[in-house]
PDB file of N, CA, C and O in Angstrom:
ATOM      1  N   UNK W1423     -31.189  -3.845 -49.578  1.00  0.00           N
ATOM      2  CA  UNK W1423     -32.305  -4.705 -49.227  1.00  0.00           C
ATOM      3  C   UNK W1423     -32.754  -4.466 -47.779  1.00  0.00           C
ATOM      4  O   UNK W1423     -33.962  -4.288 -47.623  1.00  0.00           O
ATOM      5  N   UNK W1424     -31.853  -4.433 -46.549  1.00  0.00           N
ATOM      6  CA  UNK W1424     -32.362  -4.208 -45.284  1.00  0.00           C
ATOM      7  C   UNK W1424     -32.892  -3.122 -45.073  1.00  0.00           C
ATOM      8  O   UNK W1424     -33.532  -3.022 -44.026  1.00  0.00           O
ATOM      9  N   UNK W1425     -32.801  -1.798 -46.102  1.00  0.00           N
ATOM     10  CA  UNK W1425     -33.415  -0.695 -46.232  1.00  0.00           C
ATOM     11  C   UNK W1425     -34.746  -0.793 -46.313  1.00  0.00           C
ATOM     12  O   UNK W1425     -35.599  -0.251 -45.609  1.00  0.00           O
ATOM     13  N   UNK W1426     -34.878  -1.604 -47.323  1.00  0.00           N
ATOM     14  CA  UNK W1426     -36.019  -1.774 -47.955  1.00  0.00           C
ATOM     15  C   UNK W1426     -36.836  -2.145 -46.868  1.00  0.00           C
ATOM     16  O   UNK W1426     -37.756  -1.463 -46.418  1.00  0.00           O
ATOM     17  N   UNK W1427     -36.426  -3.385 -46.411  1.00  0.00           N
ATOM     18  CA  UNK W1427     -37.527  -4.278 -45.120  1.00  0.00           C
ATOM     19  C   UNK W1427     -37.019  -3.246 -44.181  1.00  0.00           C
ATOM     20  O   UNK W1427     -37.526  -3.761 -43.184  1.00  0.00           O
ATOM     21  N   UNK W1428     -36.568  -2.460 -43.828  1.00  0.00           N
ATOM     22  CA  UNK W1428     -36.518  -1.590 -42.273  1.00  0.00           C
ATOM     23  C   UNK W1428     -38.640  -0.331 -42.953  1.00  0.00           C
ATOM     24  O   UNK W1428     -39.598   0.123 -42.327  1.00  0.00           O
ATOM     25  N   UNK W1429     -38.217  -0.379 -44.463  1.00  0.00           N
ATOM     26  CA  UNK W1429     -39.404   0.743 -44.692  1.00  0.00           C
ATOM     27  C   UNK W1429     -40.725   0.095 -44.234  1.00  0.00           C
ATOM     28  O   UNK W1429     -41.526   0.493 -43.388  1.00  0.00           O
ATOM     29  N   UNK W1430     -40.748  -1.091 -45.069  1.00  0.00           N
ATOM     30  CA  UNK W1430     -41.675  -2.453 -45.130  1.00  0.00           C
ATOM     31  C   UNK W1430     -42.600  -2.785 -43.976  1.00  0.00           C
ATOM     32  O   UNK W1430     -43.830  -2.830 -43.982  1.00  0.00           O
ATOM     33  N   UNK W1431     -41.331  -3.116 -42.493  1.00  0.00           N
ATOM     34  CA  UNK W1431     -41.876  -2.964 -41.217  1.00  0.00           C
ATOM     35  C   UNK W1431     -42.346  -1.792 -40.724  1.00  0.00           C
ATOM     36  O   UNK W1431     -43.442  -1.901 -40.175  1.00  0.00           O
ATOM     37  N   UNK W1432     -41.742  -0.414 -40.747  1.00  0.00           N
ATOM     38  CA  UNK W1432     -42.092   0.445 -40.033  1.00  0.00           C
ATOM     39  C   UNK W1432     -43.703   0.788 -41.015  1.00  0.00           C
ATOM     40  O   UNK W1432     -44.691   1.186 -40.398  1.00  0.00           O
ATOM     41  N   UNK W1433     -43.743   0.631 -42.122  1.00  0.00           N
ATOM     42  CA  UNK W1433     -44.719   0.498 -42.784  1.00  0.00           C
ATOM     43  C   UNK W1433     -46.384  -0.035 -41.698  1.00  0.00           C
ATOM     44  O   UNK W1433     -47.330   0.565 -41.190  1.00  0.00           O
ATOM     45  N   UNK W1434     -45.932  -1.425 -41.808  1.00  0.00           N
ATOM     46  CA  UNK W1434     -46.710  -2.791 -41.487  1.00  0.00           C
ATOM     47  C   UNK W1434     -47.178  -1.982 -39.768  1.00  0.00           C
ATOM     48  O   UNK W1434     -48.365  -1.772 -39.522  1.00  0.00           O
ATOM     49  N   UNK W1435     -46.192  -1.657 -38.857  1.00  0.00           N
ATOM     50  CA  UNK W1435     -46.736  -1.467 -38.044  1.00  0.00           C
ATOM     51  C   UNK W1435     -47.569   0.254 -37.963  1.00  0.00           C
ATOM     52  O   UNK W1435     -48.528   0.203 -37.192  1.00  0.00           O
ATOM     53  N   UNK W1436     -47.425   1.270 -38.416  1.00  0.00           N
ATOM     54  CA  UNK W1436     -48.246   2.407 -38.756  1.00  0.00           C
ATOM     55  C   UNK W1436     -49.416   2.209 -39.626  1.00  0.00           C
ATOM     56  O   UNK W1436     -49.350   1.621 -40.705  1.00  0.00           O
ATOM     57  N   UNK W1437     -50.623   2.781 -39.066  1.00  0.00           N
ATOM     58  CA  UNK W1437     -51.356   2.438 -39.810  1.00  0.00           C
ATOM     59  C   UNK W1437     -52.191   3.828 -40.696  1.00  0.00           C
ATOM     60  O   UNK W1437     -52.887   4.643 -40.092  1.00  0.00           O
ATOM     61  N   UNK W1438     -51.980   3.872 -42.008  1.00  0.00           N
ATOM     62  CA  UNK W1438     -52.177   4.911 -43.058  1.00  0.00           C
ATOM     63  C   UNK W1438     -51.002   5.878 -42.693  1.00  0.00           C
ATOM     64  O   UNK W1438     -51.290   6.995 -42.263  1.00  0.00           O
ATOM     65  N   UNK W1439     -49.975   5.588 -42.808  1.00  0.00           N
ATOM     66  CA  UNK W1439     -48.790   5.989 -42.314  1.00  0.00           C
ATOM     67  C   UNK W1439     -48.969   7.073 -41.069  1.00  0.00           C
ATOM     68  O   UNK W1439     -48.426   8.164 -40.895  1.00  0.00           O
ATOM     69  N   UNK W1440     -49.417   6.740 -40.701  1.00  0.00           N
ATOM     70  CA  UNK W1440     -49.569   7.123 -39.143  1.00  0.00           C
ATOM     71  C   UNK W1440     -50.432   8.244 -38.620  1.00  0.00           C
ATOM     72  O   UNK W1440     -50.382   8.954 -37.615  1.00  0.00           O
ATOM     73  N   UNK W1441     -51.516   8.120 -40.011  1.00  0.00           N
ATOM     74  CA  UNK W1441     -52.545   9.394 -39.929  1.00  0.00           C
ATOM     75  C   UNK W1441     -53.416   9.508 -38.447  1.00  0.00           C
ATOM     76  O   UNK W1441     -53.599  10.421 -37.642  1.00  0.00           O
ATOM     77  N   UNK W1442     -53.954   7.731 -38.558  1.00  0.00           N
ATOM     78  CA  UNK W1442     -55.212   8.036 -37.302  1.00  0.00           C
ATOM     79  C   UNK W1442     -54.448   6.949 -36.127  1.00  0.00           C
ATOM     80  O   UNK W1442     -54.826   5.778 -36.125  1.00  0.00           O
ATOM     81  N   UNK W1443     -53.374   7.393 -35.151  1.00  0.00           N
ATOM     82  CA  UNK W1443     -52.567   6.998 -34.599  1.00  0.00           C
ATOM     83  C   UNK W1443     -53.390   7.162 -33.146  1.00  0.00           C
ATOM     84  O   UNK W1443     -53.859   8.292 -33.010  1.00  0.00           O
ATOM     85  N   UNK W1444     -53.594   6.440 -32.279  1.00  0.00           N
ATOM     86  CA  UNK W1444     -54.354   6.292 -30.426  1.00  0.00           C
ATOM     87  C   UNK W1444     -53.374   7.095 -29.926  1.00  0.00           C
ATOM     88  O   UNK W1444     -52.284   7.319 -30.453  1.00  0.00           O
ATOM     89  N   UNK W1445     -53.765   7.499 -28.952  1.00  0.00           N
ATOM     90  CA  UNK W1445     -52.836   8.575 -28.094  1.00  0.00           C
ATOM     91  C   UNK W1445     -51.686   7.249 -27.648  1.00  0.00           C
ATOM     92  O   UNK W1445     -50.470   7.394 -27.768  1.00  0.00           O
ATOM     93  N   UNK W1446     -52.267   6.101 -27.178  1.00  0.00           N
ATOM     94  CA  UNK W1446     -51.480   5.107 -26.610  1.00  0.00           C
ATOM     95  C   UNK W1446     -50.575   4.940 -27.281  1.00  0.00           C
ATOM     96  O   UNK W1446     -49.501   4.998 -26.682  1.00  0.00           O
ATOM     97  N   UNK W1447     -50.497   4.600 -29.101  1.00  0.00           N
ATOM     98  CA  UNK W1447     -49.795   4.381 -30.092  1.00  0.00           C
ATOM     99  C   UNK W1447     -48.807   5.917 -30.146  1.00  0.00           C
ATOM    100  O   UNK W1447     -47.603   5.773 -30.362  1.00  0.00           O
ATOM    101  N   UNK W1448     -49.319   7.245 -29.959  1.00  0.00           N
ATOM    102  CA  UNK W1448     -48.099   7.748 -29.762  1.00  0.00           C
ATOM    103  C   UNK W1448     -47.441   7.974 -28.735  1.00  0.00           C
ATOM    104  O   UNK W1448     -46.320   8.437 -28.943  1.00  0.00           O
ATOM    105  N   UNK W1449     -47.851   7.751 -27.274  1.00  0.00           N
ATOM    106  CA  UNK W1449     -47.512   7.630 -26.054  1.00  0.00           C
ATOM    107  C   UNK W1449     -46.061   6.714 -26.309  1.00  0.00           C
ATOM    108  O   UNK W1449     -44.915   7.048 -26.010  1.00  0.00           O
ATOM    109  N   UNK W1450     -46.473   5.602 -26.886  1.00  0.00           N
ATOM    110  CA  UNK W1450     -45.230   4.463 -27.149  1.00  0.00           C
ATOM    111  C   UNK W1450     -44.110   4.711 -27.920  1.00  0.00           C
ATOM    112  O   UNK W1450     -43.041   4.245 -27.525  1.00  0.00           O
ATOM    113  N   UNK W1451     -44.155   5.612 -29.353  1.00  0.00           N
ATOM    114  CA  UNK W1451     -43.570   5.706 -29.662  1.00  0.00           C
ATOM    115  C   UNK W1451     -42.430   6.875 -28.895  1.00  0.00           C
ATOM    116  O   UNK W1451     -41.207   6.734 -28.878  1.00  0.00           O
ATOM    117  N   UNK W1452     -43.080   7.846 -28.386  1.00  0.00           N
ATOM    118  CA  UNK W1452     -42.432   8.696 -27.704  1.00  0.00           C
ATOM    119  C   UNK W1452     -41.674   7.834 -26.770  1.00  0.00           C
ATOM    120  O   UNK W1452     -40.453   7.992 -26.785  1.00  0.00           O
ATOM    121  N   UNK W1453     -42.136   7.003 -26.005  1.00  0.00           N
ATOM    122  CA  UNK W1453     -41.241   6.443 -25.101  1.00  0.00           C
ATOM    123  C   UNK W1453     -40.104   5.815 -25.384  1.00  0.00           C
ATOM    124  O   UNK W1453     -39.092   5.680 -24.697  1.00  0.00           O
ATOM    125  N   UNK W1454     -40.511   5.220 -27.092  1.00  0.00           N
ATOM    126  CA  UNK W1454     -39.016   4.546 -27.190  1.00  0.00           C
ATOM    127  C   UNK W1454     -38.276   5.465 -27.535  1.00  0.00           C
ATOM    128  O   UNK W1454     -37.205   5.528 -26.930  1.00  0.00           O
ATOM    129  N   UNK W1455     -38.527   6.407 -28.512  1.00  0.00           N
ATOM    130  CA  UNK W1455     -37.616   7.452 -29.004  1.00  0.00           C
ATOM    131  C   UNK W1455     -36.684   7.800 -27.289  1.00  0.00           C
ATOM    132  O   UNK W1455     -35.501   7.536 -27.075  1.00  0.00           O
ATOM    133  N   UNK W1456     -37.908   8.594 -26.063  1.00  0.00           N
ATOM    134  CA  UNK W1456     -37.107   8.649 -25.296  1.00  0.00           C
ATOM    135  C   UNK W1456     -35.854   7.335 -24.521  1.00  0.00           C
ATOM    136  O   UNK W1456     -34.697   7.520 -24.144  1.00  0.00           O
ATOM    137  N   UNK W1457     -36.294   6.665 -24.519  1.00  0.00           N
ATOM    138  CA  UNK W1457     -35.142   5.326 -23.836  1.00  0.00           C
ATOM    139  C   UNK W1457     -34.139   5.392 -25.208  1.00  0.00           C
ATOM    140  O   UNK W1457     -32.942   5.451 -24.929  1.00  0.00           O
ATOM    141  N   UNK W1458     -34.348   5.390 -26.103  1.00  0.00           N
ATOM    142  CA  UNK W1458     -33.054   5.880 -27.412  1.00  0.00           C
ATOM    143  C   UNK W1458     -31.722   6.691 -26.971  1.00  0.00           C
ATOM    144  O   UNK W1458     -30.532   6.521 -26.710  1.00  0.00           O
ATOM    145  N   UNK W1459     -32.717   7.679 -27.062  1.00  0.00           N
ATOM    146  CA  UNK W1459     -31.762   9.018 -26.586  1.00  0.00           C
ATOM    147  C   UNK W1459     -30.983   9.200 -25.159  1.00  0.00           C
ATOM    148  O   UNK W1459     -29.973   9.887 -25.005  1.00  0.00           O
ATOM    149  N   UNK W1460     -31.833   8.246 -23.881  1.00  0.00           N
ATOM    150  CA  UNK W1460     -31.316   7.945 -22.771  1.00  0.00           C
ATOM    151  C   UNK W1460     -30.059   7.300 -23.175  1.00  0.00           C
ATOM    152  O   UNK W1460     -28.987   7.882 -23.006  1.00  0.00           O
ATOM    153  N   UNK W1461     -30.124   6.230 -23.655  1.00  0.00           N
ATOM    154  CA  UNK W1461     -28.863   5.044 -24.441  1.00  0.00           C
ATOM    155  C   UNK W1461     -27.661   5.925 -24.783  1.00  0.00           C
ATOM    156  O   UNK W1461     -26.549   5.919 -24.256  1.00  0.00           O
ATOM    157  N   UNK W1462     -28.102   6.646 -25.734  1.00  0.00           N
ATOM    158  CA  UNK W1462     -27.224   7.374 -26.626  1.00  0.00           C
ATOM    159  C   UNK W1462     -26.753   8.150 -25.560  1.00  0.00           C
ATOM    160  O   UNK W1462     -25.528   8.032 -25.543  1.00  0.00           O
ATOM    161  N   UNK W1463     -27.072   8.757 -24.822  1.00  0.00           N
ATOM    162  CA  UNK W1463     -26.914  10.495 -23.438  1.00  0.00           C
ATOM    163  C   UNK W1463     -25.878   9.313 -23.086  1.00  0.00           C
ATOM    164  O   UNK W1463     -24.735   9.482 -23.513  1.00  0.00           O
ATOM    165  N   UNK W1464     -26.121   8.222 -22.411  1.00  0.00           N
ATOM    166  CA  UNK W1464     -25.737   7.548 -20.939  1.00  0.00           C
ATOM    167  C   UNK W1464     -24.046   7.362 -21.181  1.00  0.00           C
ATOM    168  O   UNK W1464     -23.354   7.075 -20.204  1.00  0.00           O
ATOM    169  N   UNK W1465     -23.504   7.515 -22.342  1.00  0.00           N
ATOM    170  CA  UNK W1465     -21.976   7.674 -22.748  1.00  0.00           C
ATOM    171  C   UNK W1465     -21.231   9.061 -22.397  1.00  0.00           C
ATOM    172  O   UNK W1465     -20.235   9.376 -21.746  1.00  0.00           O
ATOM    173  N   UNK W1466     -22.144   9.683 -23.100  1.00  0.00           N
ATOM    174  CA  UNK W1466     -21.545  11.326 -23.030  1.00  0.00           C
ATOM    175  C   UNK W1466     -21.761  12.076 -22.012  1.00  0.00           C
ATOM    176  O   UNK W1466     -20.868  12.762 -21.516  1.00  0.00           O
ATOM    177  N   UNK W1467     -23.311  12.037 -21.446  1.00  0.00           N
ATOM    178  CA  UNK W1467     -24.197  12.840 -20.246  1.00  0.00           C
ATOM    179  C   UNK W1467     -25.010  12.380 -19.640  1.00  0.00           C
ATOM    180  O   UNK W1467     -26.201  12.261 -19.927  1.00  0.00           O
ATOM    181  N   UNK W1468     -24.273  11.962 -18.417  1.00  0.00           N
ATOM    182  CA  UNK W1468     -25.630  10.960 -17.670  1.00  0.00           C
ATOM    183  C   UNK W1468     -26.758  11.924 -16.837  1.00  0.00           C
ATOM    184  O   UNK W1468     -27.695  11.401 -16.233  1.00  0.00           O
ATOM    185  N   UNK W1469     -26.537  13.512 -16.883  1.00  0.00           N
ATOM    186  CA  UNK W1469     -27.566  13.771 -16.173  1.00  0.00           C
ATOM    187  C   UNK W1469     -28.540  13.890 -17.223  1.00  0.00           C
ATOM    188  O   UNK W1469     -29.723  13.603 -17.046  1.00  0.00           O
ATOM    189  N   UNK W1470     -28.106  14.277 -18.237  1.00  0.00           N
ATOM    190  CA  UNK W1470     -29.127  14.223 -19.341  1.00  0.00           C
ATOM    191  C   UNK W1470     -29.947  13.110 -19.480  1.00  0.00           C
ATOM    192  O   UNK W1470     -31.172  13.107 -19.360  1.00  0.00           O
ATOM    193  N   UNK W1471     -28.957  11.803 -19.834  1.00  0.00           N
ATOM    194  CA  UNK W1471     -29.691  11.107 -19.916  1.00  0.00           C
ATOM    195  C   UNK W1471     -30.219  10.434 -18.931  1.00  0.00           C
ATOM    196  O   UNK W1471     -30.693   9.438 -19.478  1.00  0.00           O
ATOM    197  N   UNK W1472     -30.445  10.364 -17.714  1.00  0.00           N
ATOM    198  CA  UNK W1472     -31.288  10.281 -16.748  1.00  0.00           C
ATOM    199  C   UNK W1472     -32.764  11.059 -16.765  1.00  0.00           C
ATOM    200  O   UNK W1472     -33.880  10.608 -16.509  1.00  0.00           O
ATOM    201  N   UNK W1473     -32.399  12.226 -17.111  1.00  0.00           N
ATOM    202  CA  UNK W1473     -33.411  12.920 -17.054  1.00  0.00           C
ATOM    203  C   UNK W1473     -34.592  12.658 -18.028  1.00  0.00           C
ATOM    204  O   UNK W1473     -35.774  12.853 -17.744  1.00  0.00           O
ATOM    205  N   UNK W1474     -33.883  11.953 -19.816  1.00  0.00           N
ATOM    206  CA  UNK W1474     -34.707  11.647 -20.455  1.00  0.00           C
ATOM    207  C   UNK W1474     -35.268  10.018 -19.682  1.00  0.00           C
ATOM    208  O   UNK W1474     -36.448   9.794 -19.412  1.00  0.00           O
ATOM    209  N   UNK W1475     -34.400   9.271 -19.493  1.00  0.00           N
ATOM    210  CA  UNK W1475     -35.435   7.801 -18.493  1.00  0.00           C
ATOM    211  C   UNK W1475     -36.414   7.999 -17.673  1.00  0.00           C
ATOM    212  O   UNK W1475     -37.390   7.250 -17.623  1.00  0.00           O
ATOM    213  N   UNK W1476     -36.223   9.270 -16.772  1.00  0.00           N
ATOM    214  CA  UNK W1476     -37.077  10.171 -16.068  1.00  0.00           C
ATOM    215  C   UNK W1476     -38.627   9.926 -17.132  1.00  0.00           C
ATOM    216  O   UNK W1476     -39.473   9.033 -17.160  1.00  0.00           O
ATOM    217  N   UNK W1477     -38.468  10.997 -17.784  1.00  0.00           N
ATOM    218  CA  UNK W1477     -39.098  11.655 -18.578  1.00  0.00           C
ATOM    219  C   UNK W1477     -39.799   9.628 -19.492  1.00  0.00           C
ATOM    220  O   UNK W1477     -40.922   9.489 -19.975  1.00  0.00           O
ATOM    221  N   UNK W1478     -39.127   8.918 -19.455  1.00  0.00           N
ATOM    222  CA  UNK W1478     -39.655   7.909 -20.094  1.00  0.00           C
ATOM    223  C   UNK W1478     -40.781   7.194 -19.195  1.00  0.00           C
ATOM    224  O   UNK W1478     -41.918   6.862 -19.531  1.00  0.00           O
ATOM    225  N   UNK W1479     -40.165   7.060 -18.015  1.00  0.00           N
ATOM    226  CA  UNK W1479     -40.821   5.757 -17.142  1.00  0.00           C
ATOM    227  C   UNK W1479     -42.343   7.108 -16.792  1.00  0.00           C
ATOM    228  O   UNK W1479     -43.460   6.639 -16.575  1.00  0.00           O
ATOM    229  N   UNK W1480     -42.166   8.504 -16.791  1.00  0.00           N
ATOM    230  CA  UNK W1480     -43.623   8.920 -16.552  1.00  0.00           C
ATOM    231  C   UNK W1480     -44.492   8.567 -18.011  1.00  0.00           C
ATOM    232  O   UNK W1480     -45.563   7.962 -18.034  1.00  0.00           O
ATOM    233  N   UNK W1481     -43.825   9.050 -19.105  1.00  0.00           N
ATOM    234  CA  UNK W1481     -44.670   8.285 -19.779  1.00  0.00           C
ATOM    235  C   UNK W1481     -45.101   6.276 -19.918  1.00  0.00           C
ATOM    236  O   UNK W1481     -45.531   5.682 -20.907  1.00  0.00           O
ATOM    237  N   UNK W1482     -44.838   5.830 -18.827  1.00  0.00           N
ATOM    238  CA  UNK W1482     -44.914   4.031 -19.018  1.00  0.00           C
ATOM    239  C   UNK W1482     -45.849   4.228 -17.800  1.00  0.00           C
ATOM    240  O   UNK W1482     -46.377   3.155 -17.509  1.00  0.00           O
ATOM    241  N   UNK W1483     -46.282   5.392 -16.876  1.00  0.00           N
ATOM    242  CA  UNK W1483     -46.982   5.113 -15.839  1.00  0.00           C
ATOM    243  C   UNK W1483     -48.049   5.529 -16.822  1.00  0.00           C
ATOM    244  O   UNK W1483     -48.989   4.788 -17.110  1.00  0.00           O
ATOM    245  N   UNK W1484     -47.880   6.712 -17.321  1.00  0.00           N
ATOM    246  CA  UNK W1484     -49.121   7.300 -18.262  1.00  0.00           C
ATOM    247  C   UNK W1484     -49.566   5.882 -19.278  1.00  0.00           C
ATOM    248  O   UNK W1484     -50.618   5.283 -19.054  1.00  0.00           O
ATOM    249  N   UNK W1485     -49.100   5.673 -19.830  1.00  0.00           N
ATOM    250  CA  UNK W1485     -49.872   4.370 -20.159  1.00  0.00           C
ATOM    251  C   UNK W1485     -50.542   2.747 -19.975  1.00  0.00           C
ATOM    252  O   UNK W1485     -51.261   1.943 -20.568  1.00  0.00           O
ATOM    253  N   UNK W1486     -49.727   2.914 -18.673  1.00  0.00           N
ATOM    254  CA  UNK W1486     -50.352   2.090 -17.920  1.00  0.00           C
ATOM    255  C   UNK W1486     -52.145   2.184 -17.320  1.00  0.00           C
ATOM    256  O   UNK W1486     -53.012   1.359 -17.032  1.00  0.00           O
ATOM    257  N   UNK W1487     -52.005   4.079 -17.364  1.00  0.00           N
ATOM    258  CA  UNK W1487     -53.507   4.497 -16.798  1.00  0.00           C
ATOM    259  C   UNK W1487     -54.399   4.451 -17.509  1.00  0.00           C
ATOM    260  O   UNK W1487     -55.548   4.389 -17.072  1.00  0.00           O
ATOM    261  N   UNK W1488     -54.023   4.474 -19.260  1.00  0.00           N
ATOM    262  CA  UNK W1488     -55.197   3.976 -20.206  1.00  0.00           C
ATOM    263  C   UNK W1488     -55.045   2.696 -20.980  1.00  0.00           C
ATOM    264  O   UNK W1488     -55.255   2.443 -22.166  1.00  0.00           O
ATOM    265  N   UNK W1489     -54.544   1.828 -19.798  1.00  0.00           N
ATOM    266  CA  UNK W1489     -55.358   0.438 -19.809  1.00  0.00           C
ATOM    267  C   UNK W1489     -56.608   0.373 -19.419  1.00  0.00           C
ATOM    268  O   UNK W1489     -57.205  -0.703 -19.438  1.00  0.00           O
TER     269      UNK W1489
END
């Protein structure tokens, strides 16, 4: 069942499964994916994963500029 509603939501928030997506809308997703992988690095490899937070917070300035 939580399968189901994990599809449901990621569903609800993509829209035509993610055909006509705003640069902003993939700007975001990239960012979380990156802060993910920071999480995951920050156990095993912190220069790595620094480098991906790096790599995150330029994309959070980049979207800040197409407000």
């Amino acid at each position: 069942f939580s399968k189901l509603t994990k599809v449901l939501t990621g569903f609800k928030k993509t829209k035509m499964f993610g055909l006509f997506k705003s640069k902003k809308e993939k700007l975001q997703q990239r960012y979380e994916k990156l802060l993910k992988e920071a999480y995951t690095l920050s156990s095993t490899n912190r220069k790595e994963s620094d480098r991906k937070a790096y790599e995150a917070d330029l994309l959070a300035k980049e979207m800040e500029g197409l407000k």
